[in-house]
XYZ file of C-alpha atoms in Angstrom:
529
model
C -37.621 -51.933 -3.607
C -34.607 -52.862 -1.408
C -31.127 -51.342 -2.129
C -30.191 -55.149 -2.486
C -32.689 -55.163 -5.789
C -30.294 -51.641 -7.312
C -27.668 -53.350 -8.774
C -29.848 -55.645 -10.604
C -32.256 -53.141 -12.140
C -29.230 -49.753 -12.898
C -26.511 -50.082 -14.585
C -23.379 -49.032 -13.867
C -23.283 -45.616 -14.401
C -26.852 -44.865 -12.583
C -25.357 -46.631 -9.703
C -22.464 -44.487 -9.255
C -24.363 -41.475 -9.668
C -26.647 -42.576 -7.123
C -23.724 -43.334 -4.641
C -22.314 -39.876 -5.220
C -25.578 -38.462 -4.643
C -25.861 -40.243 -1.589
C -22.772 -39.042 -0.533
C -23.453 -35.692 -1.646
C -26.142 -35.568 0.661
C -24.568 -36.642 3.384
C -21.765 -34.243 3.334
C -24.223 -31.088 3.199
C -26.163 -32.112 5.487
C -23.096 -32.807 8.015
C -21.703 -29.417 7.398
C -25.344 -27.886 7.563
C -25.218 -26.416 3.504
C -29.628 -27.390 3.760
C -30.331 -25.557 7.301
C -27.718 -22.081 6.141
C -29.719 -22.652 2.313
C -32.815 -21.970 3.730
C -32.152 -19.336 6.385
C -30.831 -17.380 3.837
C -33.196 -17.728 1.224
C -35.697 -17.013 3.649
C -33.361 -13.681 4.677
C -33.243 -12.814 1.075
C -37.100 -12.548 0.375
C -38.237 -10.946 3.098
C -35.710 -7.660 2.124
C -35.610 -8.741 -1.511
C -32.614 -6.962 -2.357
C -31.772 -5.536 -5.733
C -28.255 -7.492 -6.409
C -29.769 -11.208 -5.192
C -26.047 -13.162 -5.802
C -24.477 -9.627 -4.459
C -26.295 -10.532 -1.324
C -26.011 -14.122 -0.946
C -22.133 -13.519 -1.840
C -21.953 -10.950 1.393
C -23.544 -13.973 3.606
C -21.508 -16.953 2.834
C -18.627 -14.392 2.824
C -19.218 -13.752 6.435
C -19.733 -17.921 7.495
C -16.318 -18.274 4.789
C -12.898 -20.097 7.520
C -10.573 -16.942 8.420
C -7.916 -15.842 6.122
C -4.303 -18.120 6.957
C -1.097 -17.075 5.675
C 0.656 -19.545 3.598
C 3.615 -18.388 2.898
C 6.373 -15.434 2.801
C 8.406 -14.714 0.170
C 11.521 -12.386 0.574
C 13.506 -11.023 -2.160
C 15.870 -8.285 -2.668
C 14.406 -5.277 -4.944
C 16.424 -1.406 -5.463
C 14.848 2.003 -3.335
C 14.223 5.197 -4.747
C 17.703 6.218 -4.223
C 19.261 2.887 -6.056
C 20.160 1.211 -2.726
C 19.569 -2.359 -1.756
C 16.257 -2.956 0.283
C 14.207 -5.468 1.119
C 10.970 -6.465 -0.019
C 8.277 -9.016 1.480
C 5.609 -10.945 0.072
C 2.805 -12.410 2.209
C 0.606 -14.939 0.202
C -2.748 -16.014 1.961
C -5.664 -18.436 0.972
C -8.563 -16.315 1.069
C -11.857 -18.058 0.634
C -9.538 -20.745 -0.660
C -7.804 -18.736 -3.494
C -4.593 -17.294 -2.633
C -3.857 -13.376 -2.376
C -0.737 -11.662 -2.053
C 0.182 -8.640 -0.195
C 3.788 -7.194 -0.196
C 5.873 -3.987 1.792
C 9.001 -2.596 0.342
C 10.966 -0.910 3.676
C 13.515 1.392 3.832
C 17.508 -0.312 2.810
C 19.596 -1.062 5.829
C 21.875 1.619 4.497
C 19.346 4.855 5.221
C 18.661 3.171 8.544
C 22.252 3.094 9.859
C 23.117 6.181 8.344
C 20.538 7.917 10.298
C 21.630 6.089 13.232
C 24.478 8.398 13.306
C 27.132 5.878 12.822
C 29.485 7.847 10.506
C 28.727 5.428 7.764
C 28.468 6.892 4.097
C 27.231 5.429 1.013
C 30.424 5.495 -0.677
C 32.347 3.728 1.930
C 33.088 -0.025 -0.461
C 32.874 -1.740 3.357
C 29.632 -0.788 4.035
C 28.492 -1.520 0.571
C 28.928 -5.062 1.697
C 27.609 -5.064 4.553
C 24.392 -3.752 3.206
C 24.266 -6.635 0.656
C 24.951 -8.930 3.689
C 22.336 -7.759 5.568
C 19.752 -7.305 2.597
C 20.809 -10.873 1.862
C 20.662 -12.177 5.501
C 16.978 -10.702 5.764
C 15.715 -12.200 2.531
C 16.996 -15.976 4.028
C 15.009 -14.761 7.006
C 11.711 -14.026 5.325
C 12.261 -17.310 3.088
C 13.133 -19.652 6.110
C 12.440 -19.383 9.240
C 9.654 -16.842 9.505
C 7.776 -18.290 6.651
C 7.470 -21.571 8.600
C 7.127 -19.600 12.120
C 3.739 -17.755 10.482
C 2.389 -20.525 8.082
C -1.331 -20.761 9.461
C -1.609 -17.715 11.297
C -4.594 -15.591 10.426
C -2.426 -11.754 8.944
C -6.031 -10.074 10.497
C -4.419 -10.949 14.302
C -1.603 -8.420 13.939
C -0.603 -8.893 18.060
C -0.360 -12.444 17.544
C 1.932 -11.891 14.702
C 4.151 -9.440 16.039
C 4.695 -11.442 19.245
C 5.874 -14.644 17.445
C 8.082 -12.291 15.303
C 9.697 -10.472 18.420
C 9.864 -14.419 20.161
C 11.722 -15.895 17.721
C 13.676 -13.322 15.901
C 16.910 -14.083 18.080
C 16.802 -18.237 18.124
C 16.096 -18.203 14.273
C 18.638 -20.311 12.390
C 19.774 -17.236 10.258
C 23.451 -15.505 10.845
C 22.506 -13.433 14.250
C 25.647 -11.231 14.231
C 25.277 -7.757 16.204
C 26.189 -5.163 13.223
C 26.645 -2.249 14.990
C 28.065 -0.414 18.045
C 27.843 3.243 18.530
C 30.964 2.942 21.030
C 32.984 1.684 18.320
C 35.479 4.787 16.500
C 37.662 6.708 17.887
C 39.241 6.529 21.541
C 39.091 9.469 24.653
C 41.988 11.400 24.751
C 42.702 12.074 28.162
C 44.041 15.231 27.392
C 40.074 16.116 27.260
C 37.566 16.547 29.809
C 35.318 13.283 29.059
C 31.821 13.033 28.402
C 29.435 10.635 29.202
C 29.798 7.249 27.152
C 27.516 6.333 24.728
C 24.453 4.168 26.314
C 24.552 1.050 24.976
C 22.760 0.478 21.600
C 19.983 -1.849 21.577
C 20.387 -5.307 19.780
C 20.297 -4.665 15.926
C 21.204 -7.960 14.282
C 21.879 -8.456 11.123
C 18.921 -9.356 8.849
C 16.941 -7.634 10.959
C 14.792 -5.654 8.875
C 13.215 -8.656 7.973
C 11.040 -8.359 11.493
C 9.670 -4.860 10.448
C 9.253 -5.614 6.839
C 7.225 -8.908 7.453
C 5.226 -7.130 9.993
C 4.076 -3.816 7.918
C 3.475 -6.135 4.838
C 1.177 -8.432 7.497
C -0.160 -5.556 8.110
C -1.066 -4.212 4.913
C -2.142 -7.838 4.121
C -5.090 -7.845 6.927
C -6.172 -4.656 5.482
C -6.753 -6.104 1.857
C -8.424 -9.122 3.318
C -10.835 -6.868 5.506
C -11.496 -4.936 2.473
C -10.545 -1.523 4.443
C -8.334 0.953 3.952
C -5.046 0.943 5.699
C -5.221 3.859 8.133
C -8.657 2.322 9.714
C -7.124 -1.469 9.789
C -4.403 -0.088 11.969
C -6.535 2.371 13.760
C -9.181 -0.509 15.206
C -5.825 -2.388 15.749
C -5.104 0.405 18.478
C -8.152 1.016 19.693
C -10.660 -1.655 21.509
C -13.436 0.849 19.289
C -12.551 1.939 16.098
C -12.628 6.150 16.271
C -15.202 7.421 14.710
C -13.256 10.689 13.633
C -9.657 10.346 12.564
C -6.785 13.082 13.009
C -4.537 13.744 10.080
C -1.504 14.586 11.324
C 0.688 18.122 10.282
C 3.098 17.888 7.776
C 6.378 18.979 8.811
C 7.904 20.387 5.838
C 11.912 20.613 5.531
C 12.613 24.001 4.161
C 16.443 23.464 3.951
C 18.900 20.726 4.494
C 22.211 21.690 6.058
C 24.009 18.384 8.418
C 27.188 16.921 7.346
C 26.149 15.730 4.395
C 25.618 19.028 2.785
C 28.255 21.565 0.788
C 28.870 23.710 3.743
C 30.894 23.427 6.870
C 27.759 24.057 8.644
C 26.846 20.562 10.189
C 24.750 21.615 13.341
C 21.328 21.688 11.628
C 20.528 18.728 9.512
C 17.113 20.123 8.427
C 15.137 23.347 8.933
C 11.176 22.234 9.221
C 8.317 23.814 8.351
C 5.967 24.211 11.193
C 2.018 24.817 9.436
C -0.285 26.801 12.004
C -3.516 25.528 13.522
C -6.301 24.707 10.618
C -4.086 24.457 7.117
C -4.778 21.698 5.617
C -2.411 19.495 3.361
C -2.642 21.519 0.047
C -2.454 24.873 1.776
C 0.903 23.583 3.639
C 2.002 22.009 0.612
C 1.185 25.137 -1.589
C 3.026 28.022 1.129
C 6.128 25.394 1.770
C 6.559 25.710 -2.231
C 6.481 29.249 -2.730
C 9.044 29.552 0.011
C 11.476 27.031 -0.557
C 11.366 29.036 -3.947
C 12.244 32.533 -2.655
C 14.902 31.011 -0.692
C 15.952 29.441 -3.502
C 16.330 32.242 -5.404
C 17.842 34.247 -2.933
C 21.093 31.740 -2.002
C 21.240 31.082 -5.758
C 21.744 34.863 -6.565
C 24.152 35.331 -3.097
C 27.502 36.027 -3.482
C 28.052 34.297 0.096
C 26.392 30.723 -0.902
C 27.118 28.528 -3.213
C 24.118 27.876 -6.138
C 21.783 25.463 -4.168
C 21.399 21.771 -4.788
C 18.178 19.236 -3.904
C 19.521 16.176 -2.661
C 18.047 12.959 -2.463
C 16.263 14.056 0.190
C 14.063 16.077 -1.651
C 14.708 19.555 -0.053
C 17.307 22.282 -1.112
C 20.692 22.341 0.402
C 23.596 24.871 0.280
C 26.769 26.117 0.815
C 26.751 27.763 4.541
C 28.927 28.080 7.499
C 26.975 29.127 10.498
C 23.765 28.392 12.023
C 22.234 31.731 11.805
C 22.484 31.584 7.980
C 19.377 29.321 7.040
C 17.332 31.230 9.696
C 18.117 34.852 8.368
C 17.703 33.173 4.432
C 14.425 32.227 5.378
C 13.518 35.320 7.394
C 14.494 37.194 4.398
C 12.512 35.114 1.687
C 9.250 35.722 4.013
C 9.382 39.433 4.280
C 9.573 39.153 0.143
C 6.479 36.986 0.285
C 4.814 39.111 3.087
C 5.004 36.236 5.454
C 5.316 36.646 8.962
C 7.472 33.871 10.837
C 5.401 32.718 13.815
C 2.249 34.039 12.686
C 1.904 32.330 9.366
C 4.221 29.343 10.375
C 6.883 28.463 12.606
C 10.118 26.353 12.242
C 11.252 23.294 14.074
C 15.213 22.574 13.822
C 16.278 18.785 13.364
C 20.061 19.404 14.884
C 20.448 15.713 14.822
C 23.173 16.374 17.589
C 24.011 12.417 18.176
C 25.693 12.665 14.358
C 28.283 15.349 15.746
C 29.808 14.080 18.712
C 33.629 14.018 18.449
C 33.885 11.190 21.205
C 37.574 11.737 20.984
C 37.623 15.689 21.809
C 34.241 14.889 23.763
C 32.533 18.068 21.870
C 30.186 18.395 19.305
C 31.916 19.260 15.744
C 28.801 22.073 15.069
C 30.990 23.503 11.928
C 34.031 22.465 10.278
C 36.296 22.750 12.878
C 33.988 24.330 15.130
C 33.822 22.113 18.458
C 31.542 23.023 21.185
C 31.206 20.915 24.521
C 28.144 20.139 25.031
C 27.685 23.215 28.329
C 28.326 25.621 24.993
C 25.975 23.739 23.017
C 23.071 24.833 25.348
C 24.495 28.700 25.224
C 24.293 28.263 21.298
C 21.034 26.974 21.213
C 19.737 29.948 24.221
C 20.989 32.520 21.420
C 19.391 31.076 18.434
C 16.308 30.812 20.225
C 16.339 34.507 21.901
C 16.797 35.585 17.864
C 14.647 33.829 16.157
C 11.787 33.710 17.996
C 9.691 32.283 15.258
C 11.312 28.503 16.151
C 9.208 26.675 18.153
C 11.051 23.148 18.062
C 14.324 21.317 18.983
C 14.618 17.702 17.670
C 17.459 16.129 19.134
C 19.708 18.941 20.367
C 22.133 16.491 22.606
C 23.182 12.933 22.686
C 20.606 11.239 25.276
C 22.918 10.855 27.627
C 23.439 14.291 28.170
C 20.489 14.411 30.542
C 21.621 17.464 32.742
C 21.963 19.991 29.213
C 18.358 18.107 28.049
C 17.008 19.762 31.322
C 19.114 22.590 31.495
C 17.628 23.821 28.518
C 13.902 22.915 28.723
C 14.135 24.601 32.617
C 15.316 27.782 30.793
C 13.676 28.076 27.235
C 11.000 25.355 27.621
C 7.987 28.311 27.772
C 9.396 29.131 24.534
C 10.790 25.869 23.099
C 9.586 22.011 22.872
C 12.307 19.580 22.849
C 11.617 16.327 20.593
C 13.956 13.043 20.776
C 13.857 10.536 18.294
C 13.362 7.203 19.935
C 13.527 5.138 16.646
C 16.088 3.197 18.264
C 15.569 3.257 22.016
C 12.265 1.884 22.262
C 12.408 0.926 25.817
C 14.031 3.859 27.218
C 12.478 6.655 28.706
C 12.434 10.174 26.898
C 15.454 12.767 28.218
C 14.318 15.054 31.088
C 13.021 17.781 29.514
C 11.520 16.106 26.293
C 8.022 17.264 25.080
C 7.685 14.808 22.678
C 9.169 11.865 20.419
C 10.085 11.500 16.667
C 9.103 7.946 15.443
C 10.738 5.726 12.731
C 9.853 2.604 11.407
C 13.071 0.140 10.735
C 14.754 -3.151 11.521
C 13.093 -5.490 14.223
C 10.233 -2.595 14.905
C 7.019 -4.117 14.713
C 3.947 -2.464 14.130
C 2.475 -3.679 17.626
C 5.866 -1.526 18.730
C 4.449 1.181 17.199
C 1.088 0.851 19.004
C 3.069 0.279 22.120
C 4.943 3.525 22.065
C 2.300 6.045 20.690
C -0.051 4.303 23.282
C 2.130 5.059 26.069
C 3.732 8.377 25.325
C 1.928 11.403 25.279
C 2.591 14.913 24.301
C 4.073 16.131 20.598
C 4.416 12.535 18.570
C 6.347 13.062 15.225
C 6.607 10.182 12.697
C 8.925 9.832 9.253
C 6.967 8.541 6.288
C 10.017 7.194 4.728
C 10.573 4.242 7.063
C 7.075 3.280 6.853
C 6.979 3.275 3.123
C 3.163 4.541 3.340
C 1.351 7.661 5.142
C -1.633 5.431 5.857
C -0.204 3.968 9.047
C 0.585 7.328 10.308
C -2.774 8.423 9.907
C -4.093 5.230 12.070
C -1.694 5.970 14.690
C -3.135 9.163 15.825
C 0.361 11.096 15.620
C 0.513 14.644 15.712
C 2.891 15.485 13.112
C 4.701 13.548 10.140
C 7.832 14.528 7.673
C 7.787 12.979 4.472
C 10.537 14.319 2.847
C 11.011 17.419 0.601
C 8.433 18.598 -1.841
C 10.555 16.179 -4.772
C 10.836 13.275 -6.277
C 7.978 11.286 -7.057
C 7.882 8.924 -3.840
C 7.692 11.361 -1.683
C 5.341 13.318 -3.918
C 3.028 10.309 -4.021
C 2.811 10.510 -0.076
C 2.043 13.814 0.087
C -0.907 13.459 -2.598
C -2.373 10.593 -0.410
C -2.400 11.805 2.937
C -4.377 14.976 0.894
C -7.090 12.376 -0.291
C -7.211 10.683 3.314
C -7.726 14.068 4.327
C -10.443 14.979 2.087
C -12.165 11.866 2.301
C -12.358 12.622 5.931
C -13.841 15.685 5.808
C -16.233 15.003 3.255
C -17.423 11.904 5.557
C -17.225 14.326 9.059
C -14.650 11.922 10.299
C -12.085 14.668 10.540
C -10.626 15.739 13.827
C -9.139 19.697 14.803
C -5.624 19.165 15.215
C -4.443 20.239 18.859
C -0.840 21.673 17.853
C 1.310 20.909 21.169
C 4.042 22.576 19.820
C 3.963 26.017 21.891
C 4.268 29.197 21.037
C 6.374 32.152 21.973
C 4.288 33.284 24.760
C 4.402 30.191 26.326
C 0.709 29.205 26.081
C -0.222 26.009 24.183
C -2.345 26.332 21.324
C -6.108 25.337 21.092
């Protein structure tokens, strides 16, 4: 029977089923449904697995077209700490239903503060400008960028992160530079000068849209892989994934002095916690409690301190005036534990000395009224070391661009001493002379293939700050030696702290665990093993 003779002999209905058929056909066989049919079914009954559609789901999984974002979706949410910050949403049609992966980044506010810019939280002018550049970001993520990565697979993270870094200055968005750390106050010439302040790298405003888009891409590729974050990021960095990870040390702060405490002491904006080869996360944890609660109780029941407060950042802070003070606090709460400083643990000192430059006495304001030019700085810190011998760790004792005092020091306590600078926000710049290592932040236009970059690159000690990357997973892919997540409060940073102990022990229960090589030296001038 001819297909002229159909329509005479079905009816309507039969004929249109036939045609669909027909077409039905056609289209399987053109995409090859038949020839994949078989070679699976075939698959499947010579292993005869237990779950048969668990199996046949993991195969067409595999042949399923590559994950493509569709869209971003910024919008403005409140931090721990009730400050504006941004938050972005990645949406991406995943074996054609659409998934959703989002990052909530540090505010703009905790970023410039750190960037010792003078700025505080209570200062109505910066309020706005926080809300203008929280704003500005969120038209960022919403515009531009969504359009820039609409089709691009959030699994090619390089690809990403290069169209990001590309187009972030010729977006349509406001692309005002915000800051200038050689804005304040003028020289007097009365003063010997110092060297200026190296110029900052662009920050624009609505920039933390860049970093925000690219940790939630990030996190996004993870989901879709169906791996946890640390490993997405590690095979990111490596051509082979590792097949044993390192958990980095916590870095514990003990006490918080800086400018932002009750004291006049502004020199050291954070005693650390250094843990000793082989503790893991729980036993740090568990020895960094007991002793931030003897030297609570000792400053507390001191006539010479005022009662101690925990500030936002999560670690105790108190009334004191000089820097010996913390150090001989501590010393003291040890010898009541039966701790031995150096032995059990050591101490790194965050002197954050950018924060403390008087640019218009050209010293560094160490203490209320206490100005030291930056010669005398190096004498101060040659002292504190010679006494305490139990710290093992400078992070950022001058500006950067006092190069010959960076030097001067390493040449004369560097047996004795590392010296850390935080490169957060010089990038591109080499480390001081004399630097051992590098603290790490993640914030603004940072990418995460900038983060690659850098810990690629630079060896020696490698120091990371959960906060800025909202998660301890990345940290844990990035091979760093040591991270700080904050003090032992609050329940963020409490959250972090209880994940990067379950990496940890998932690690170890798999044998994917590495020995951590401390870097950090010790008094005797011989690295650890």
């Amino acid at each position: 029977m001819s297909h002229r003779d159909l329509p005479n002999r079905l009816s309507a209905d039969q004929l249109d089923l036939h045609r669909r058929r027909s077409a039905a056909a056609e289209f399987y066989r053109v995409h090859r449904v038949p020839e994949l049919l078989e070679t699976v079914l075939d698959q499947m009954f010579q292993l005869q697995p237990a779950d048969l559609h668990g199996y046949l789901a993991e195969h067409f999984l595999q042949l399923s077209s590559p994950p493509r974002i569709s869209r971003l979706r910024g919008t403005e949410v409140f931090d721990a700490a009730g400050r504006l910050s941004v938050q972005a949403h990645v949406s991406c049609i995943v074996c054609n239903n659409e998934k959703v992966g989002r990052v909530c980044p540090h505010s703009a506010l905790q970023q410039a503060g750190r960037d010792g810019l003078g700025v505080h939280p209570q200062d109505a002018c910066f309020t706005e400008t926080s809300v203008k550049l929280q704003l500005t970001a969120v038209q960022w993520i919403n515009g531009p960028l969504s359009d820039l990565l609409r089709g691009q697979n959030p699994c090619d993270q390089s690809d990403v992160d290069r169209k990001l870094s590309a187009n972030h200055y010729t977006t349509t968005a406001p692309l005002s530079v915000l800051f200038s750390h050689t804005e304040g106050k003028k020289i007097n010439p009365s003063e010997k000068p110092v060297p200026p302040a190296e110029p900052a790298e662009p920050e624009l405003c609505g920039s933390t849209a860049i970093g925000s888009v690219s940790l939630a891409v990030l996190k996004t590729g993870a989901t879709v892989k169906s791996i946890p974050l640390y490993r997405h990021i590690a095979a990111l960095k490596n051509s082979d994934p590792p097949a044993r990870f390192q958990v980095p040390v916590c870095l514990v702060p003990l006490l918080r002095c800086g400018k932002t405490s009750p004291g006049k002491l502004s020199l050291l904006k954070e005693v650390l916690l250094i843990p000793t080869g082989g503790q893991r996360v729980r036993e740090i944890i568990t020895m960094t409690l007991e002793l931030q609660k003897e030297v609570m109780r000792i400053m507390n029941t001191s006539t010479k301190a005022a009662q101690v407060v925990v500030r936002e950042a999560g670690a105790p802070a108190a009334s004191l005036e000089r820097p010996e003070q913390p150090l001989d606090v501590i010393a003291e709460a040890c010898s009541g534990l039966g701790l031995a400083p150096g032995t059990h643990f050591r101490l790194a000192l965050n002197c954050a000395a950018p924060e403390l430059m008087d640019y218009a006495k050209g010293k560094y304001e160490v203490c209320t009224g206490v100005l030291k030019t930056p010669e005398e700085l190096v004498d101060l810190y040659q002292s504190l070391l010679s006494r305490y011998p139990a710290v093992a760790s400078l992070i950022d004792p001058f500006r950067r661009e006092d190069s010959d005092q960076w030097e001067k020091l390493n040449s004369t306590m560097g047996n004795s001493c590392s010296l850390i600078a935080d490169m957060t926000y010089k990038l591109q710049a080499p480390p001081p002379p004399g630097a051992r290592g590098f603290v790490l932040k993640h914030c603004n236009q940072t990418t995460v293939s900038d983060l690659i970059q850098i810990t690629t690159e630079h060896f020696g000690v490698s120091a990371a700050s959960g906060g800025g990357l909202g998660s301890v997973l990345p940290v844990v892919g990035l091979g760093l030696d040591y991270v700080s997540l904050g003090g032992l409060s609050g329940a963020e940073r409490i959250c972090k702290y209880n994940r990067l102990m379950a990496i940890e022990e998932e690690l170890a229960e798999q044998g994917q665990i590495l020995s951590h090589p401390s870097f950090l030296k010790r008094r005797a001038g011989t690295p650890e093993g």
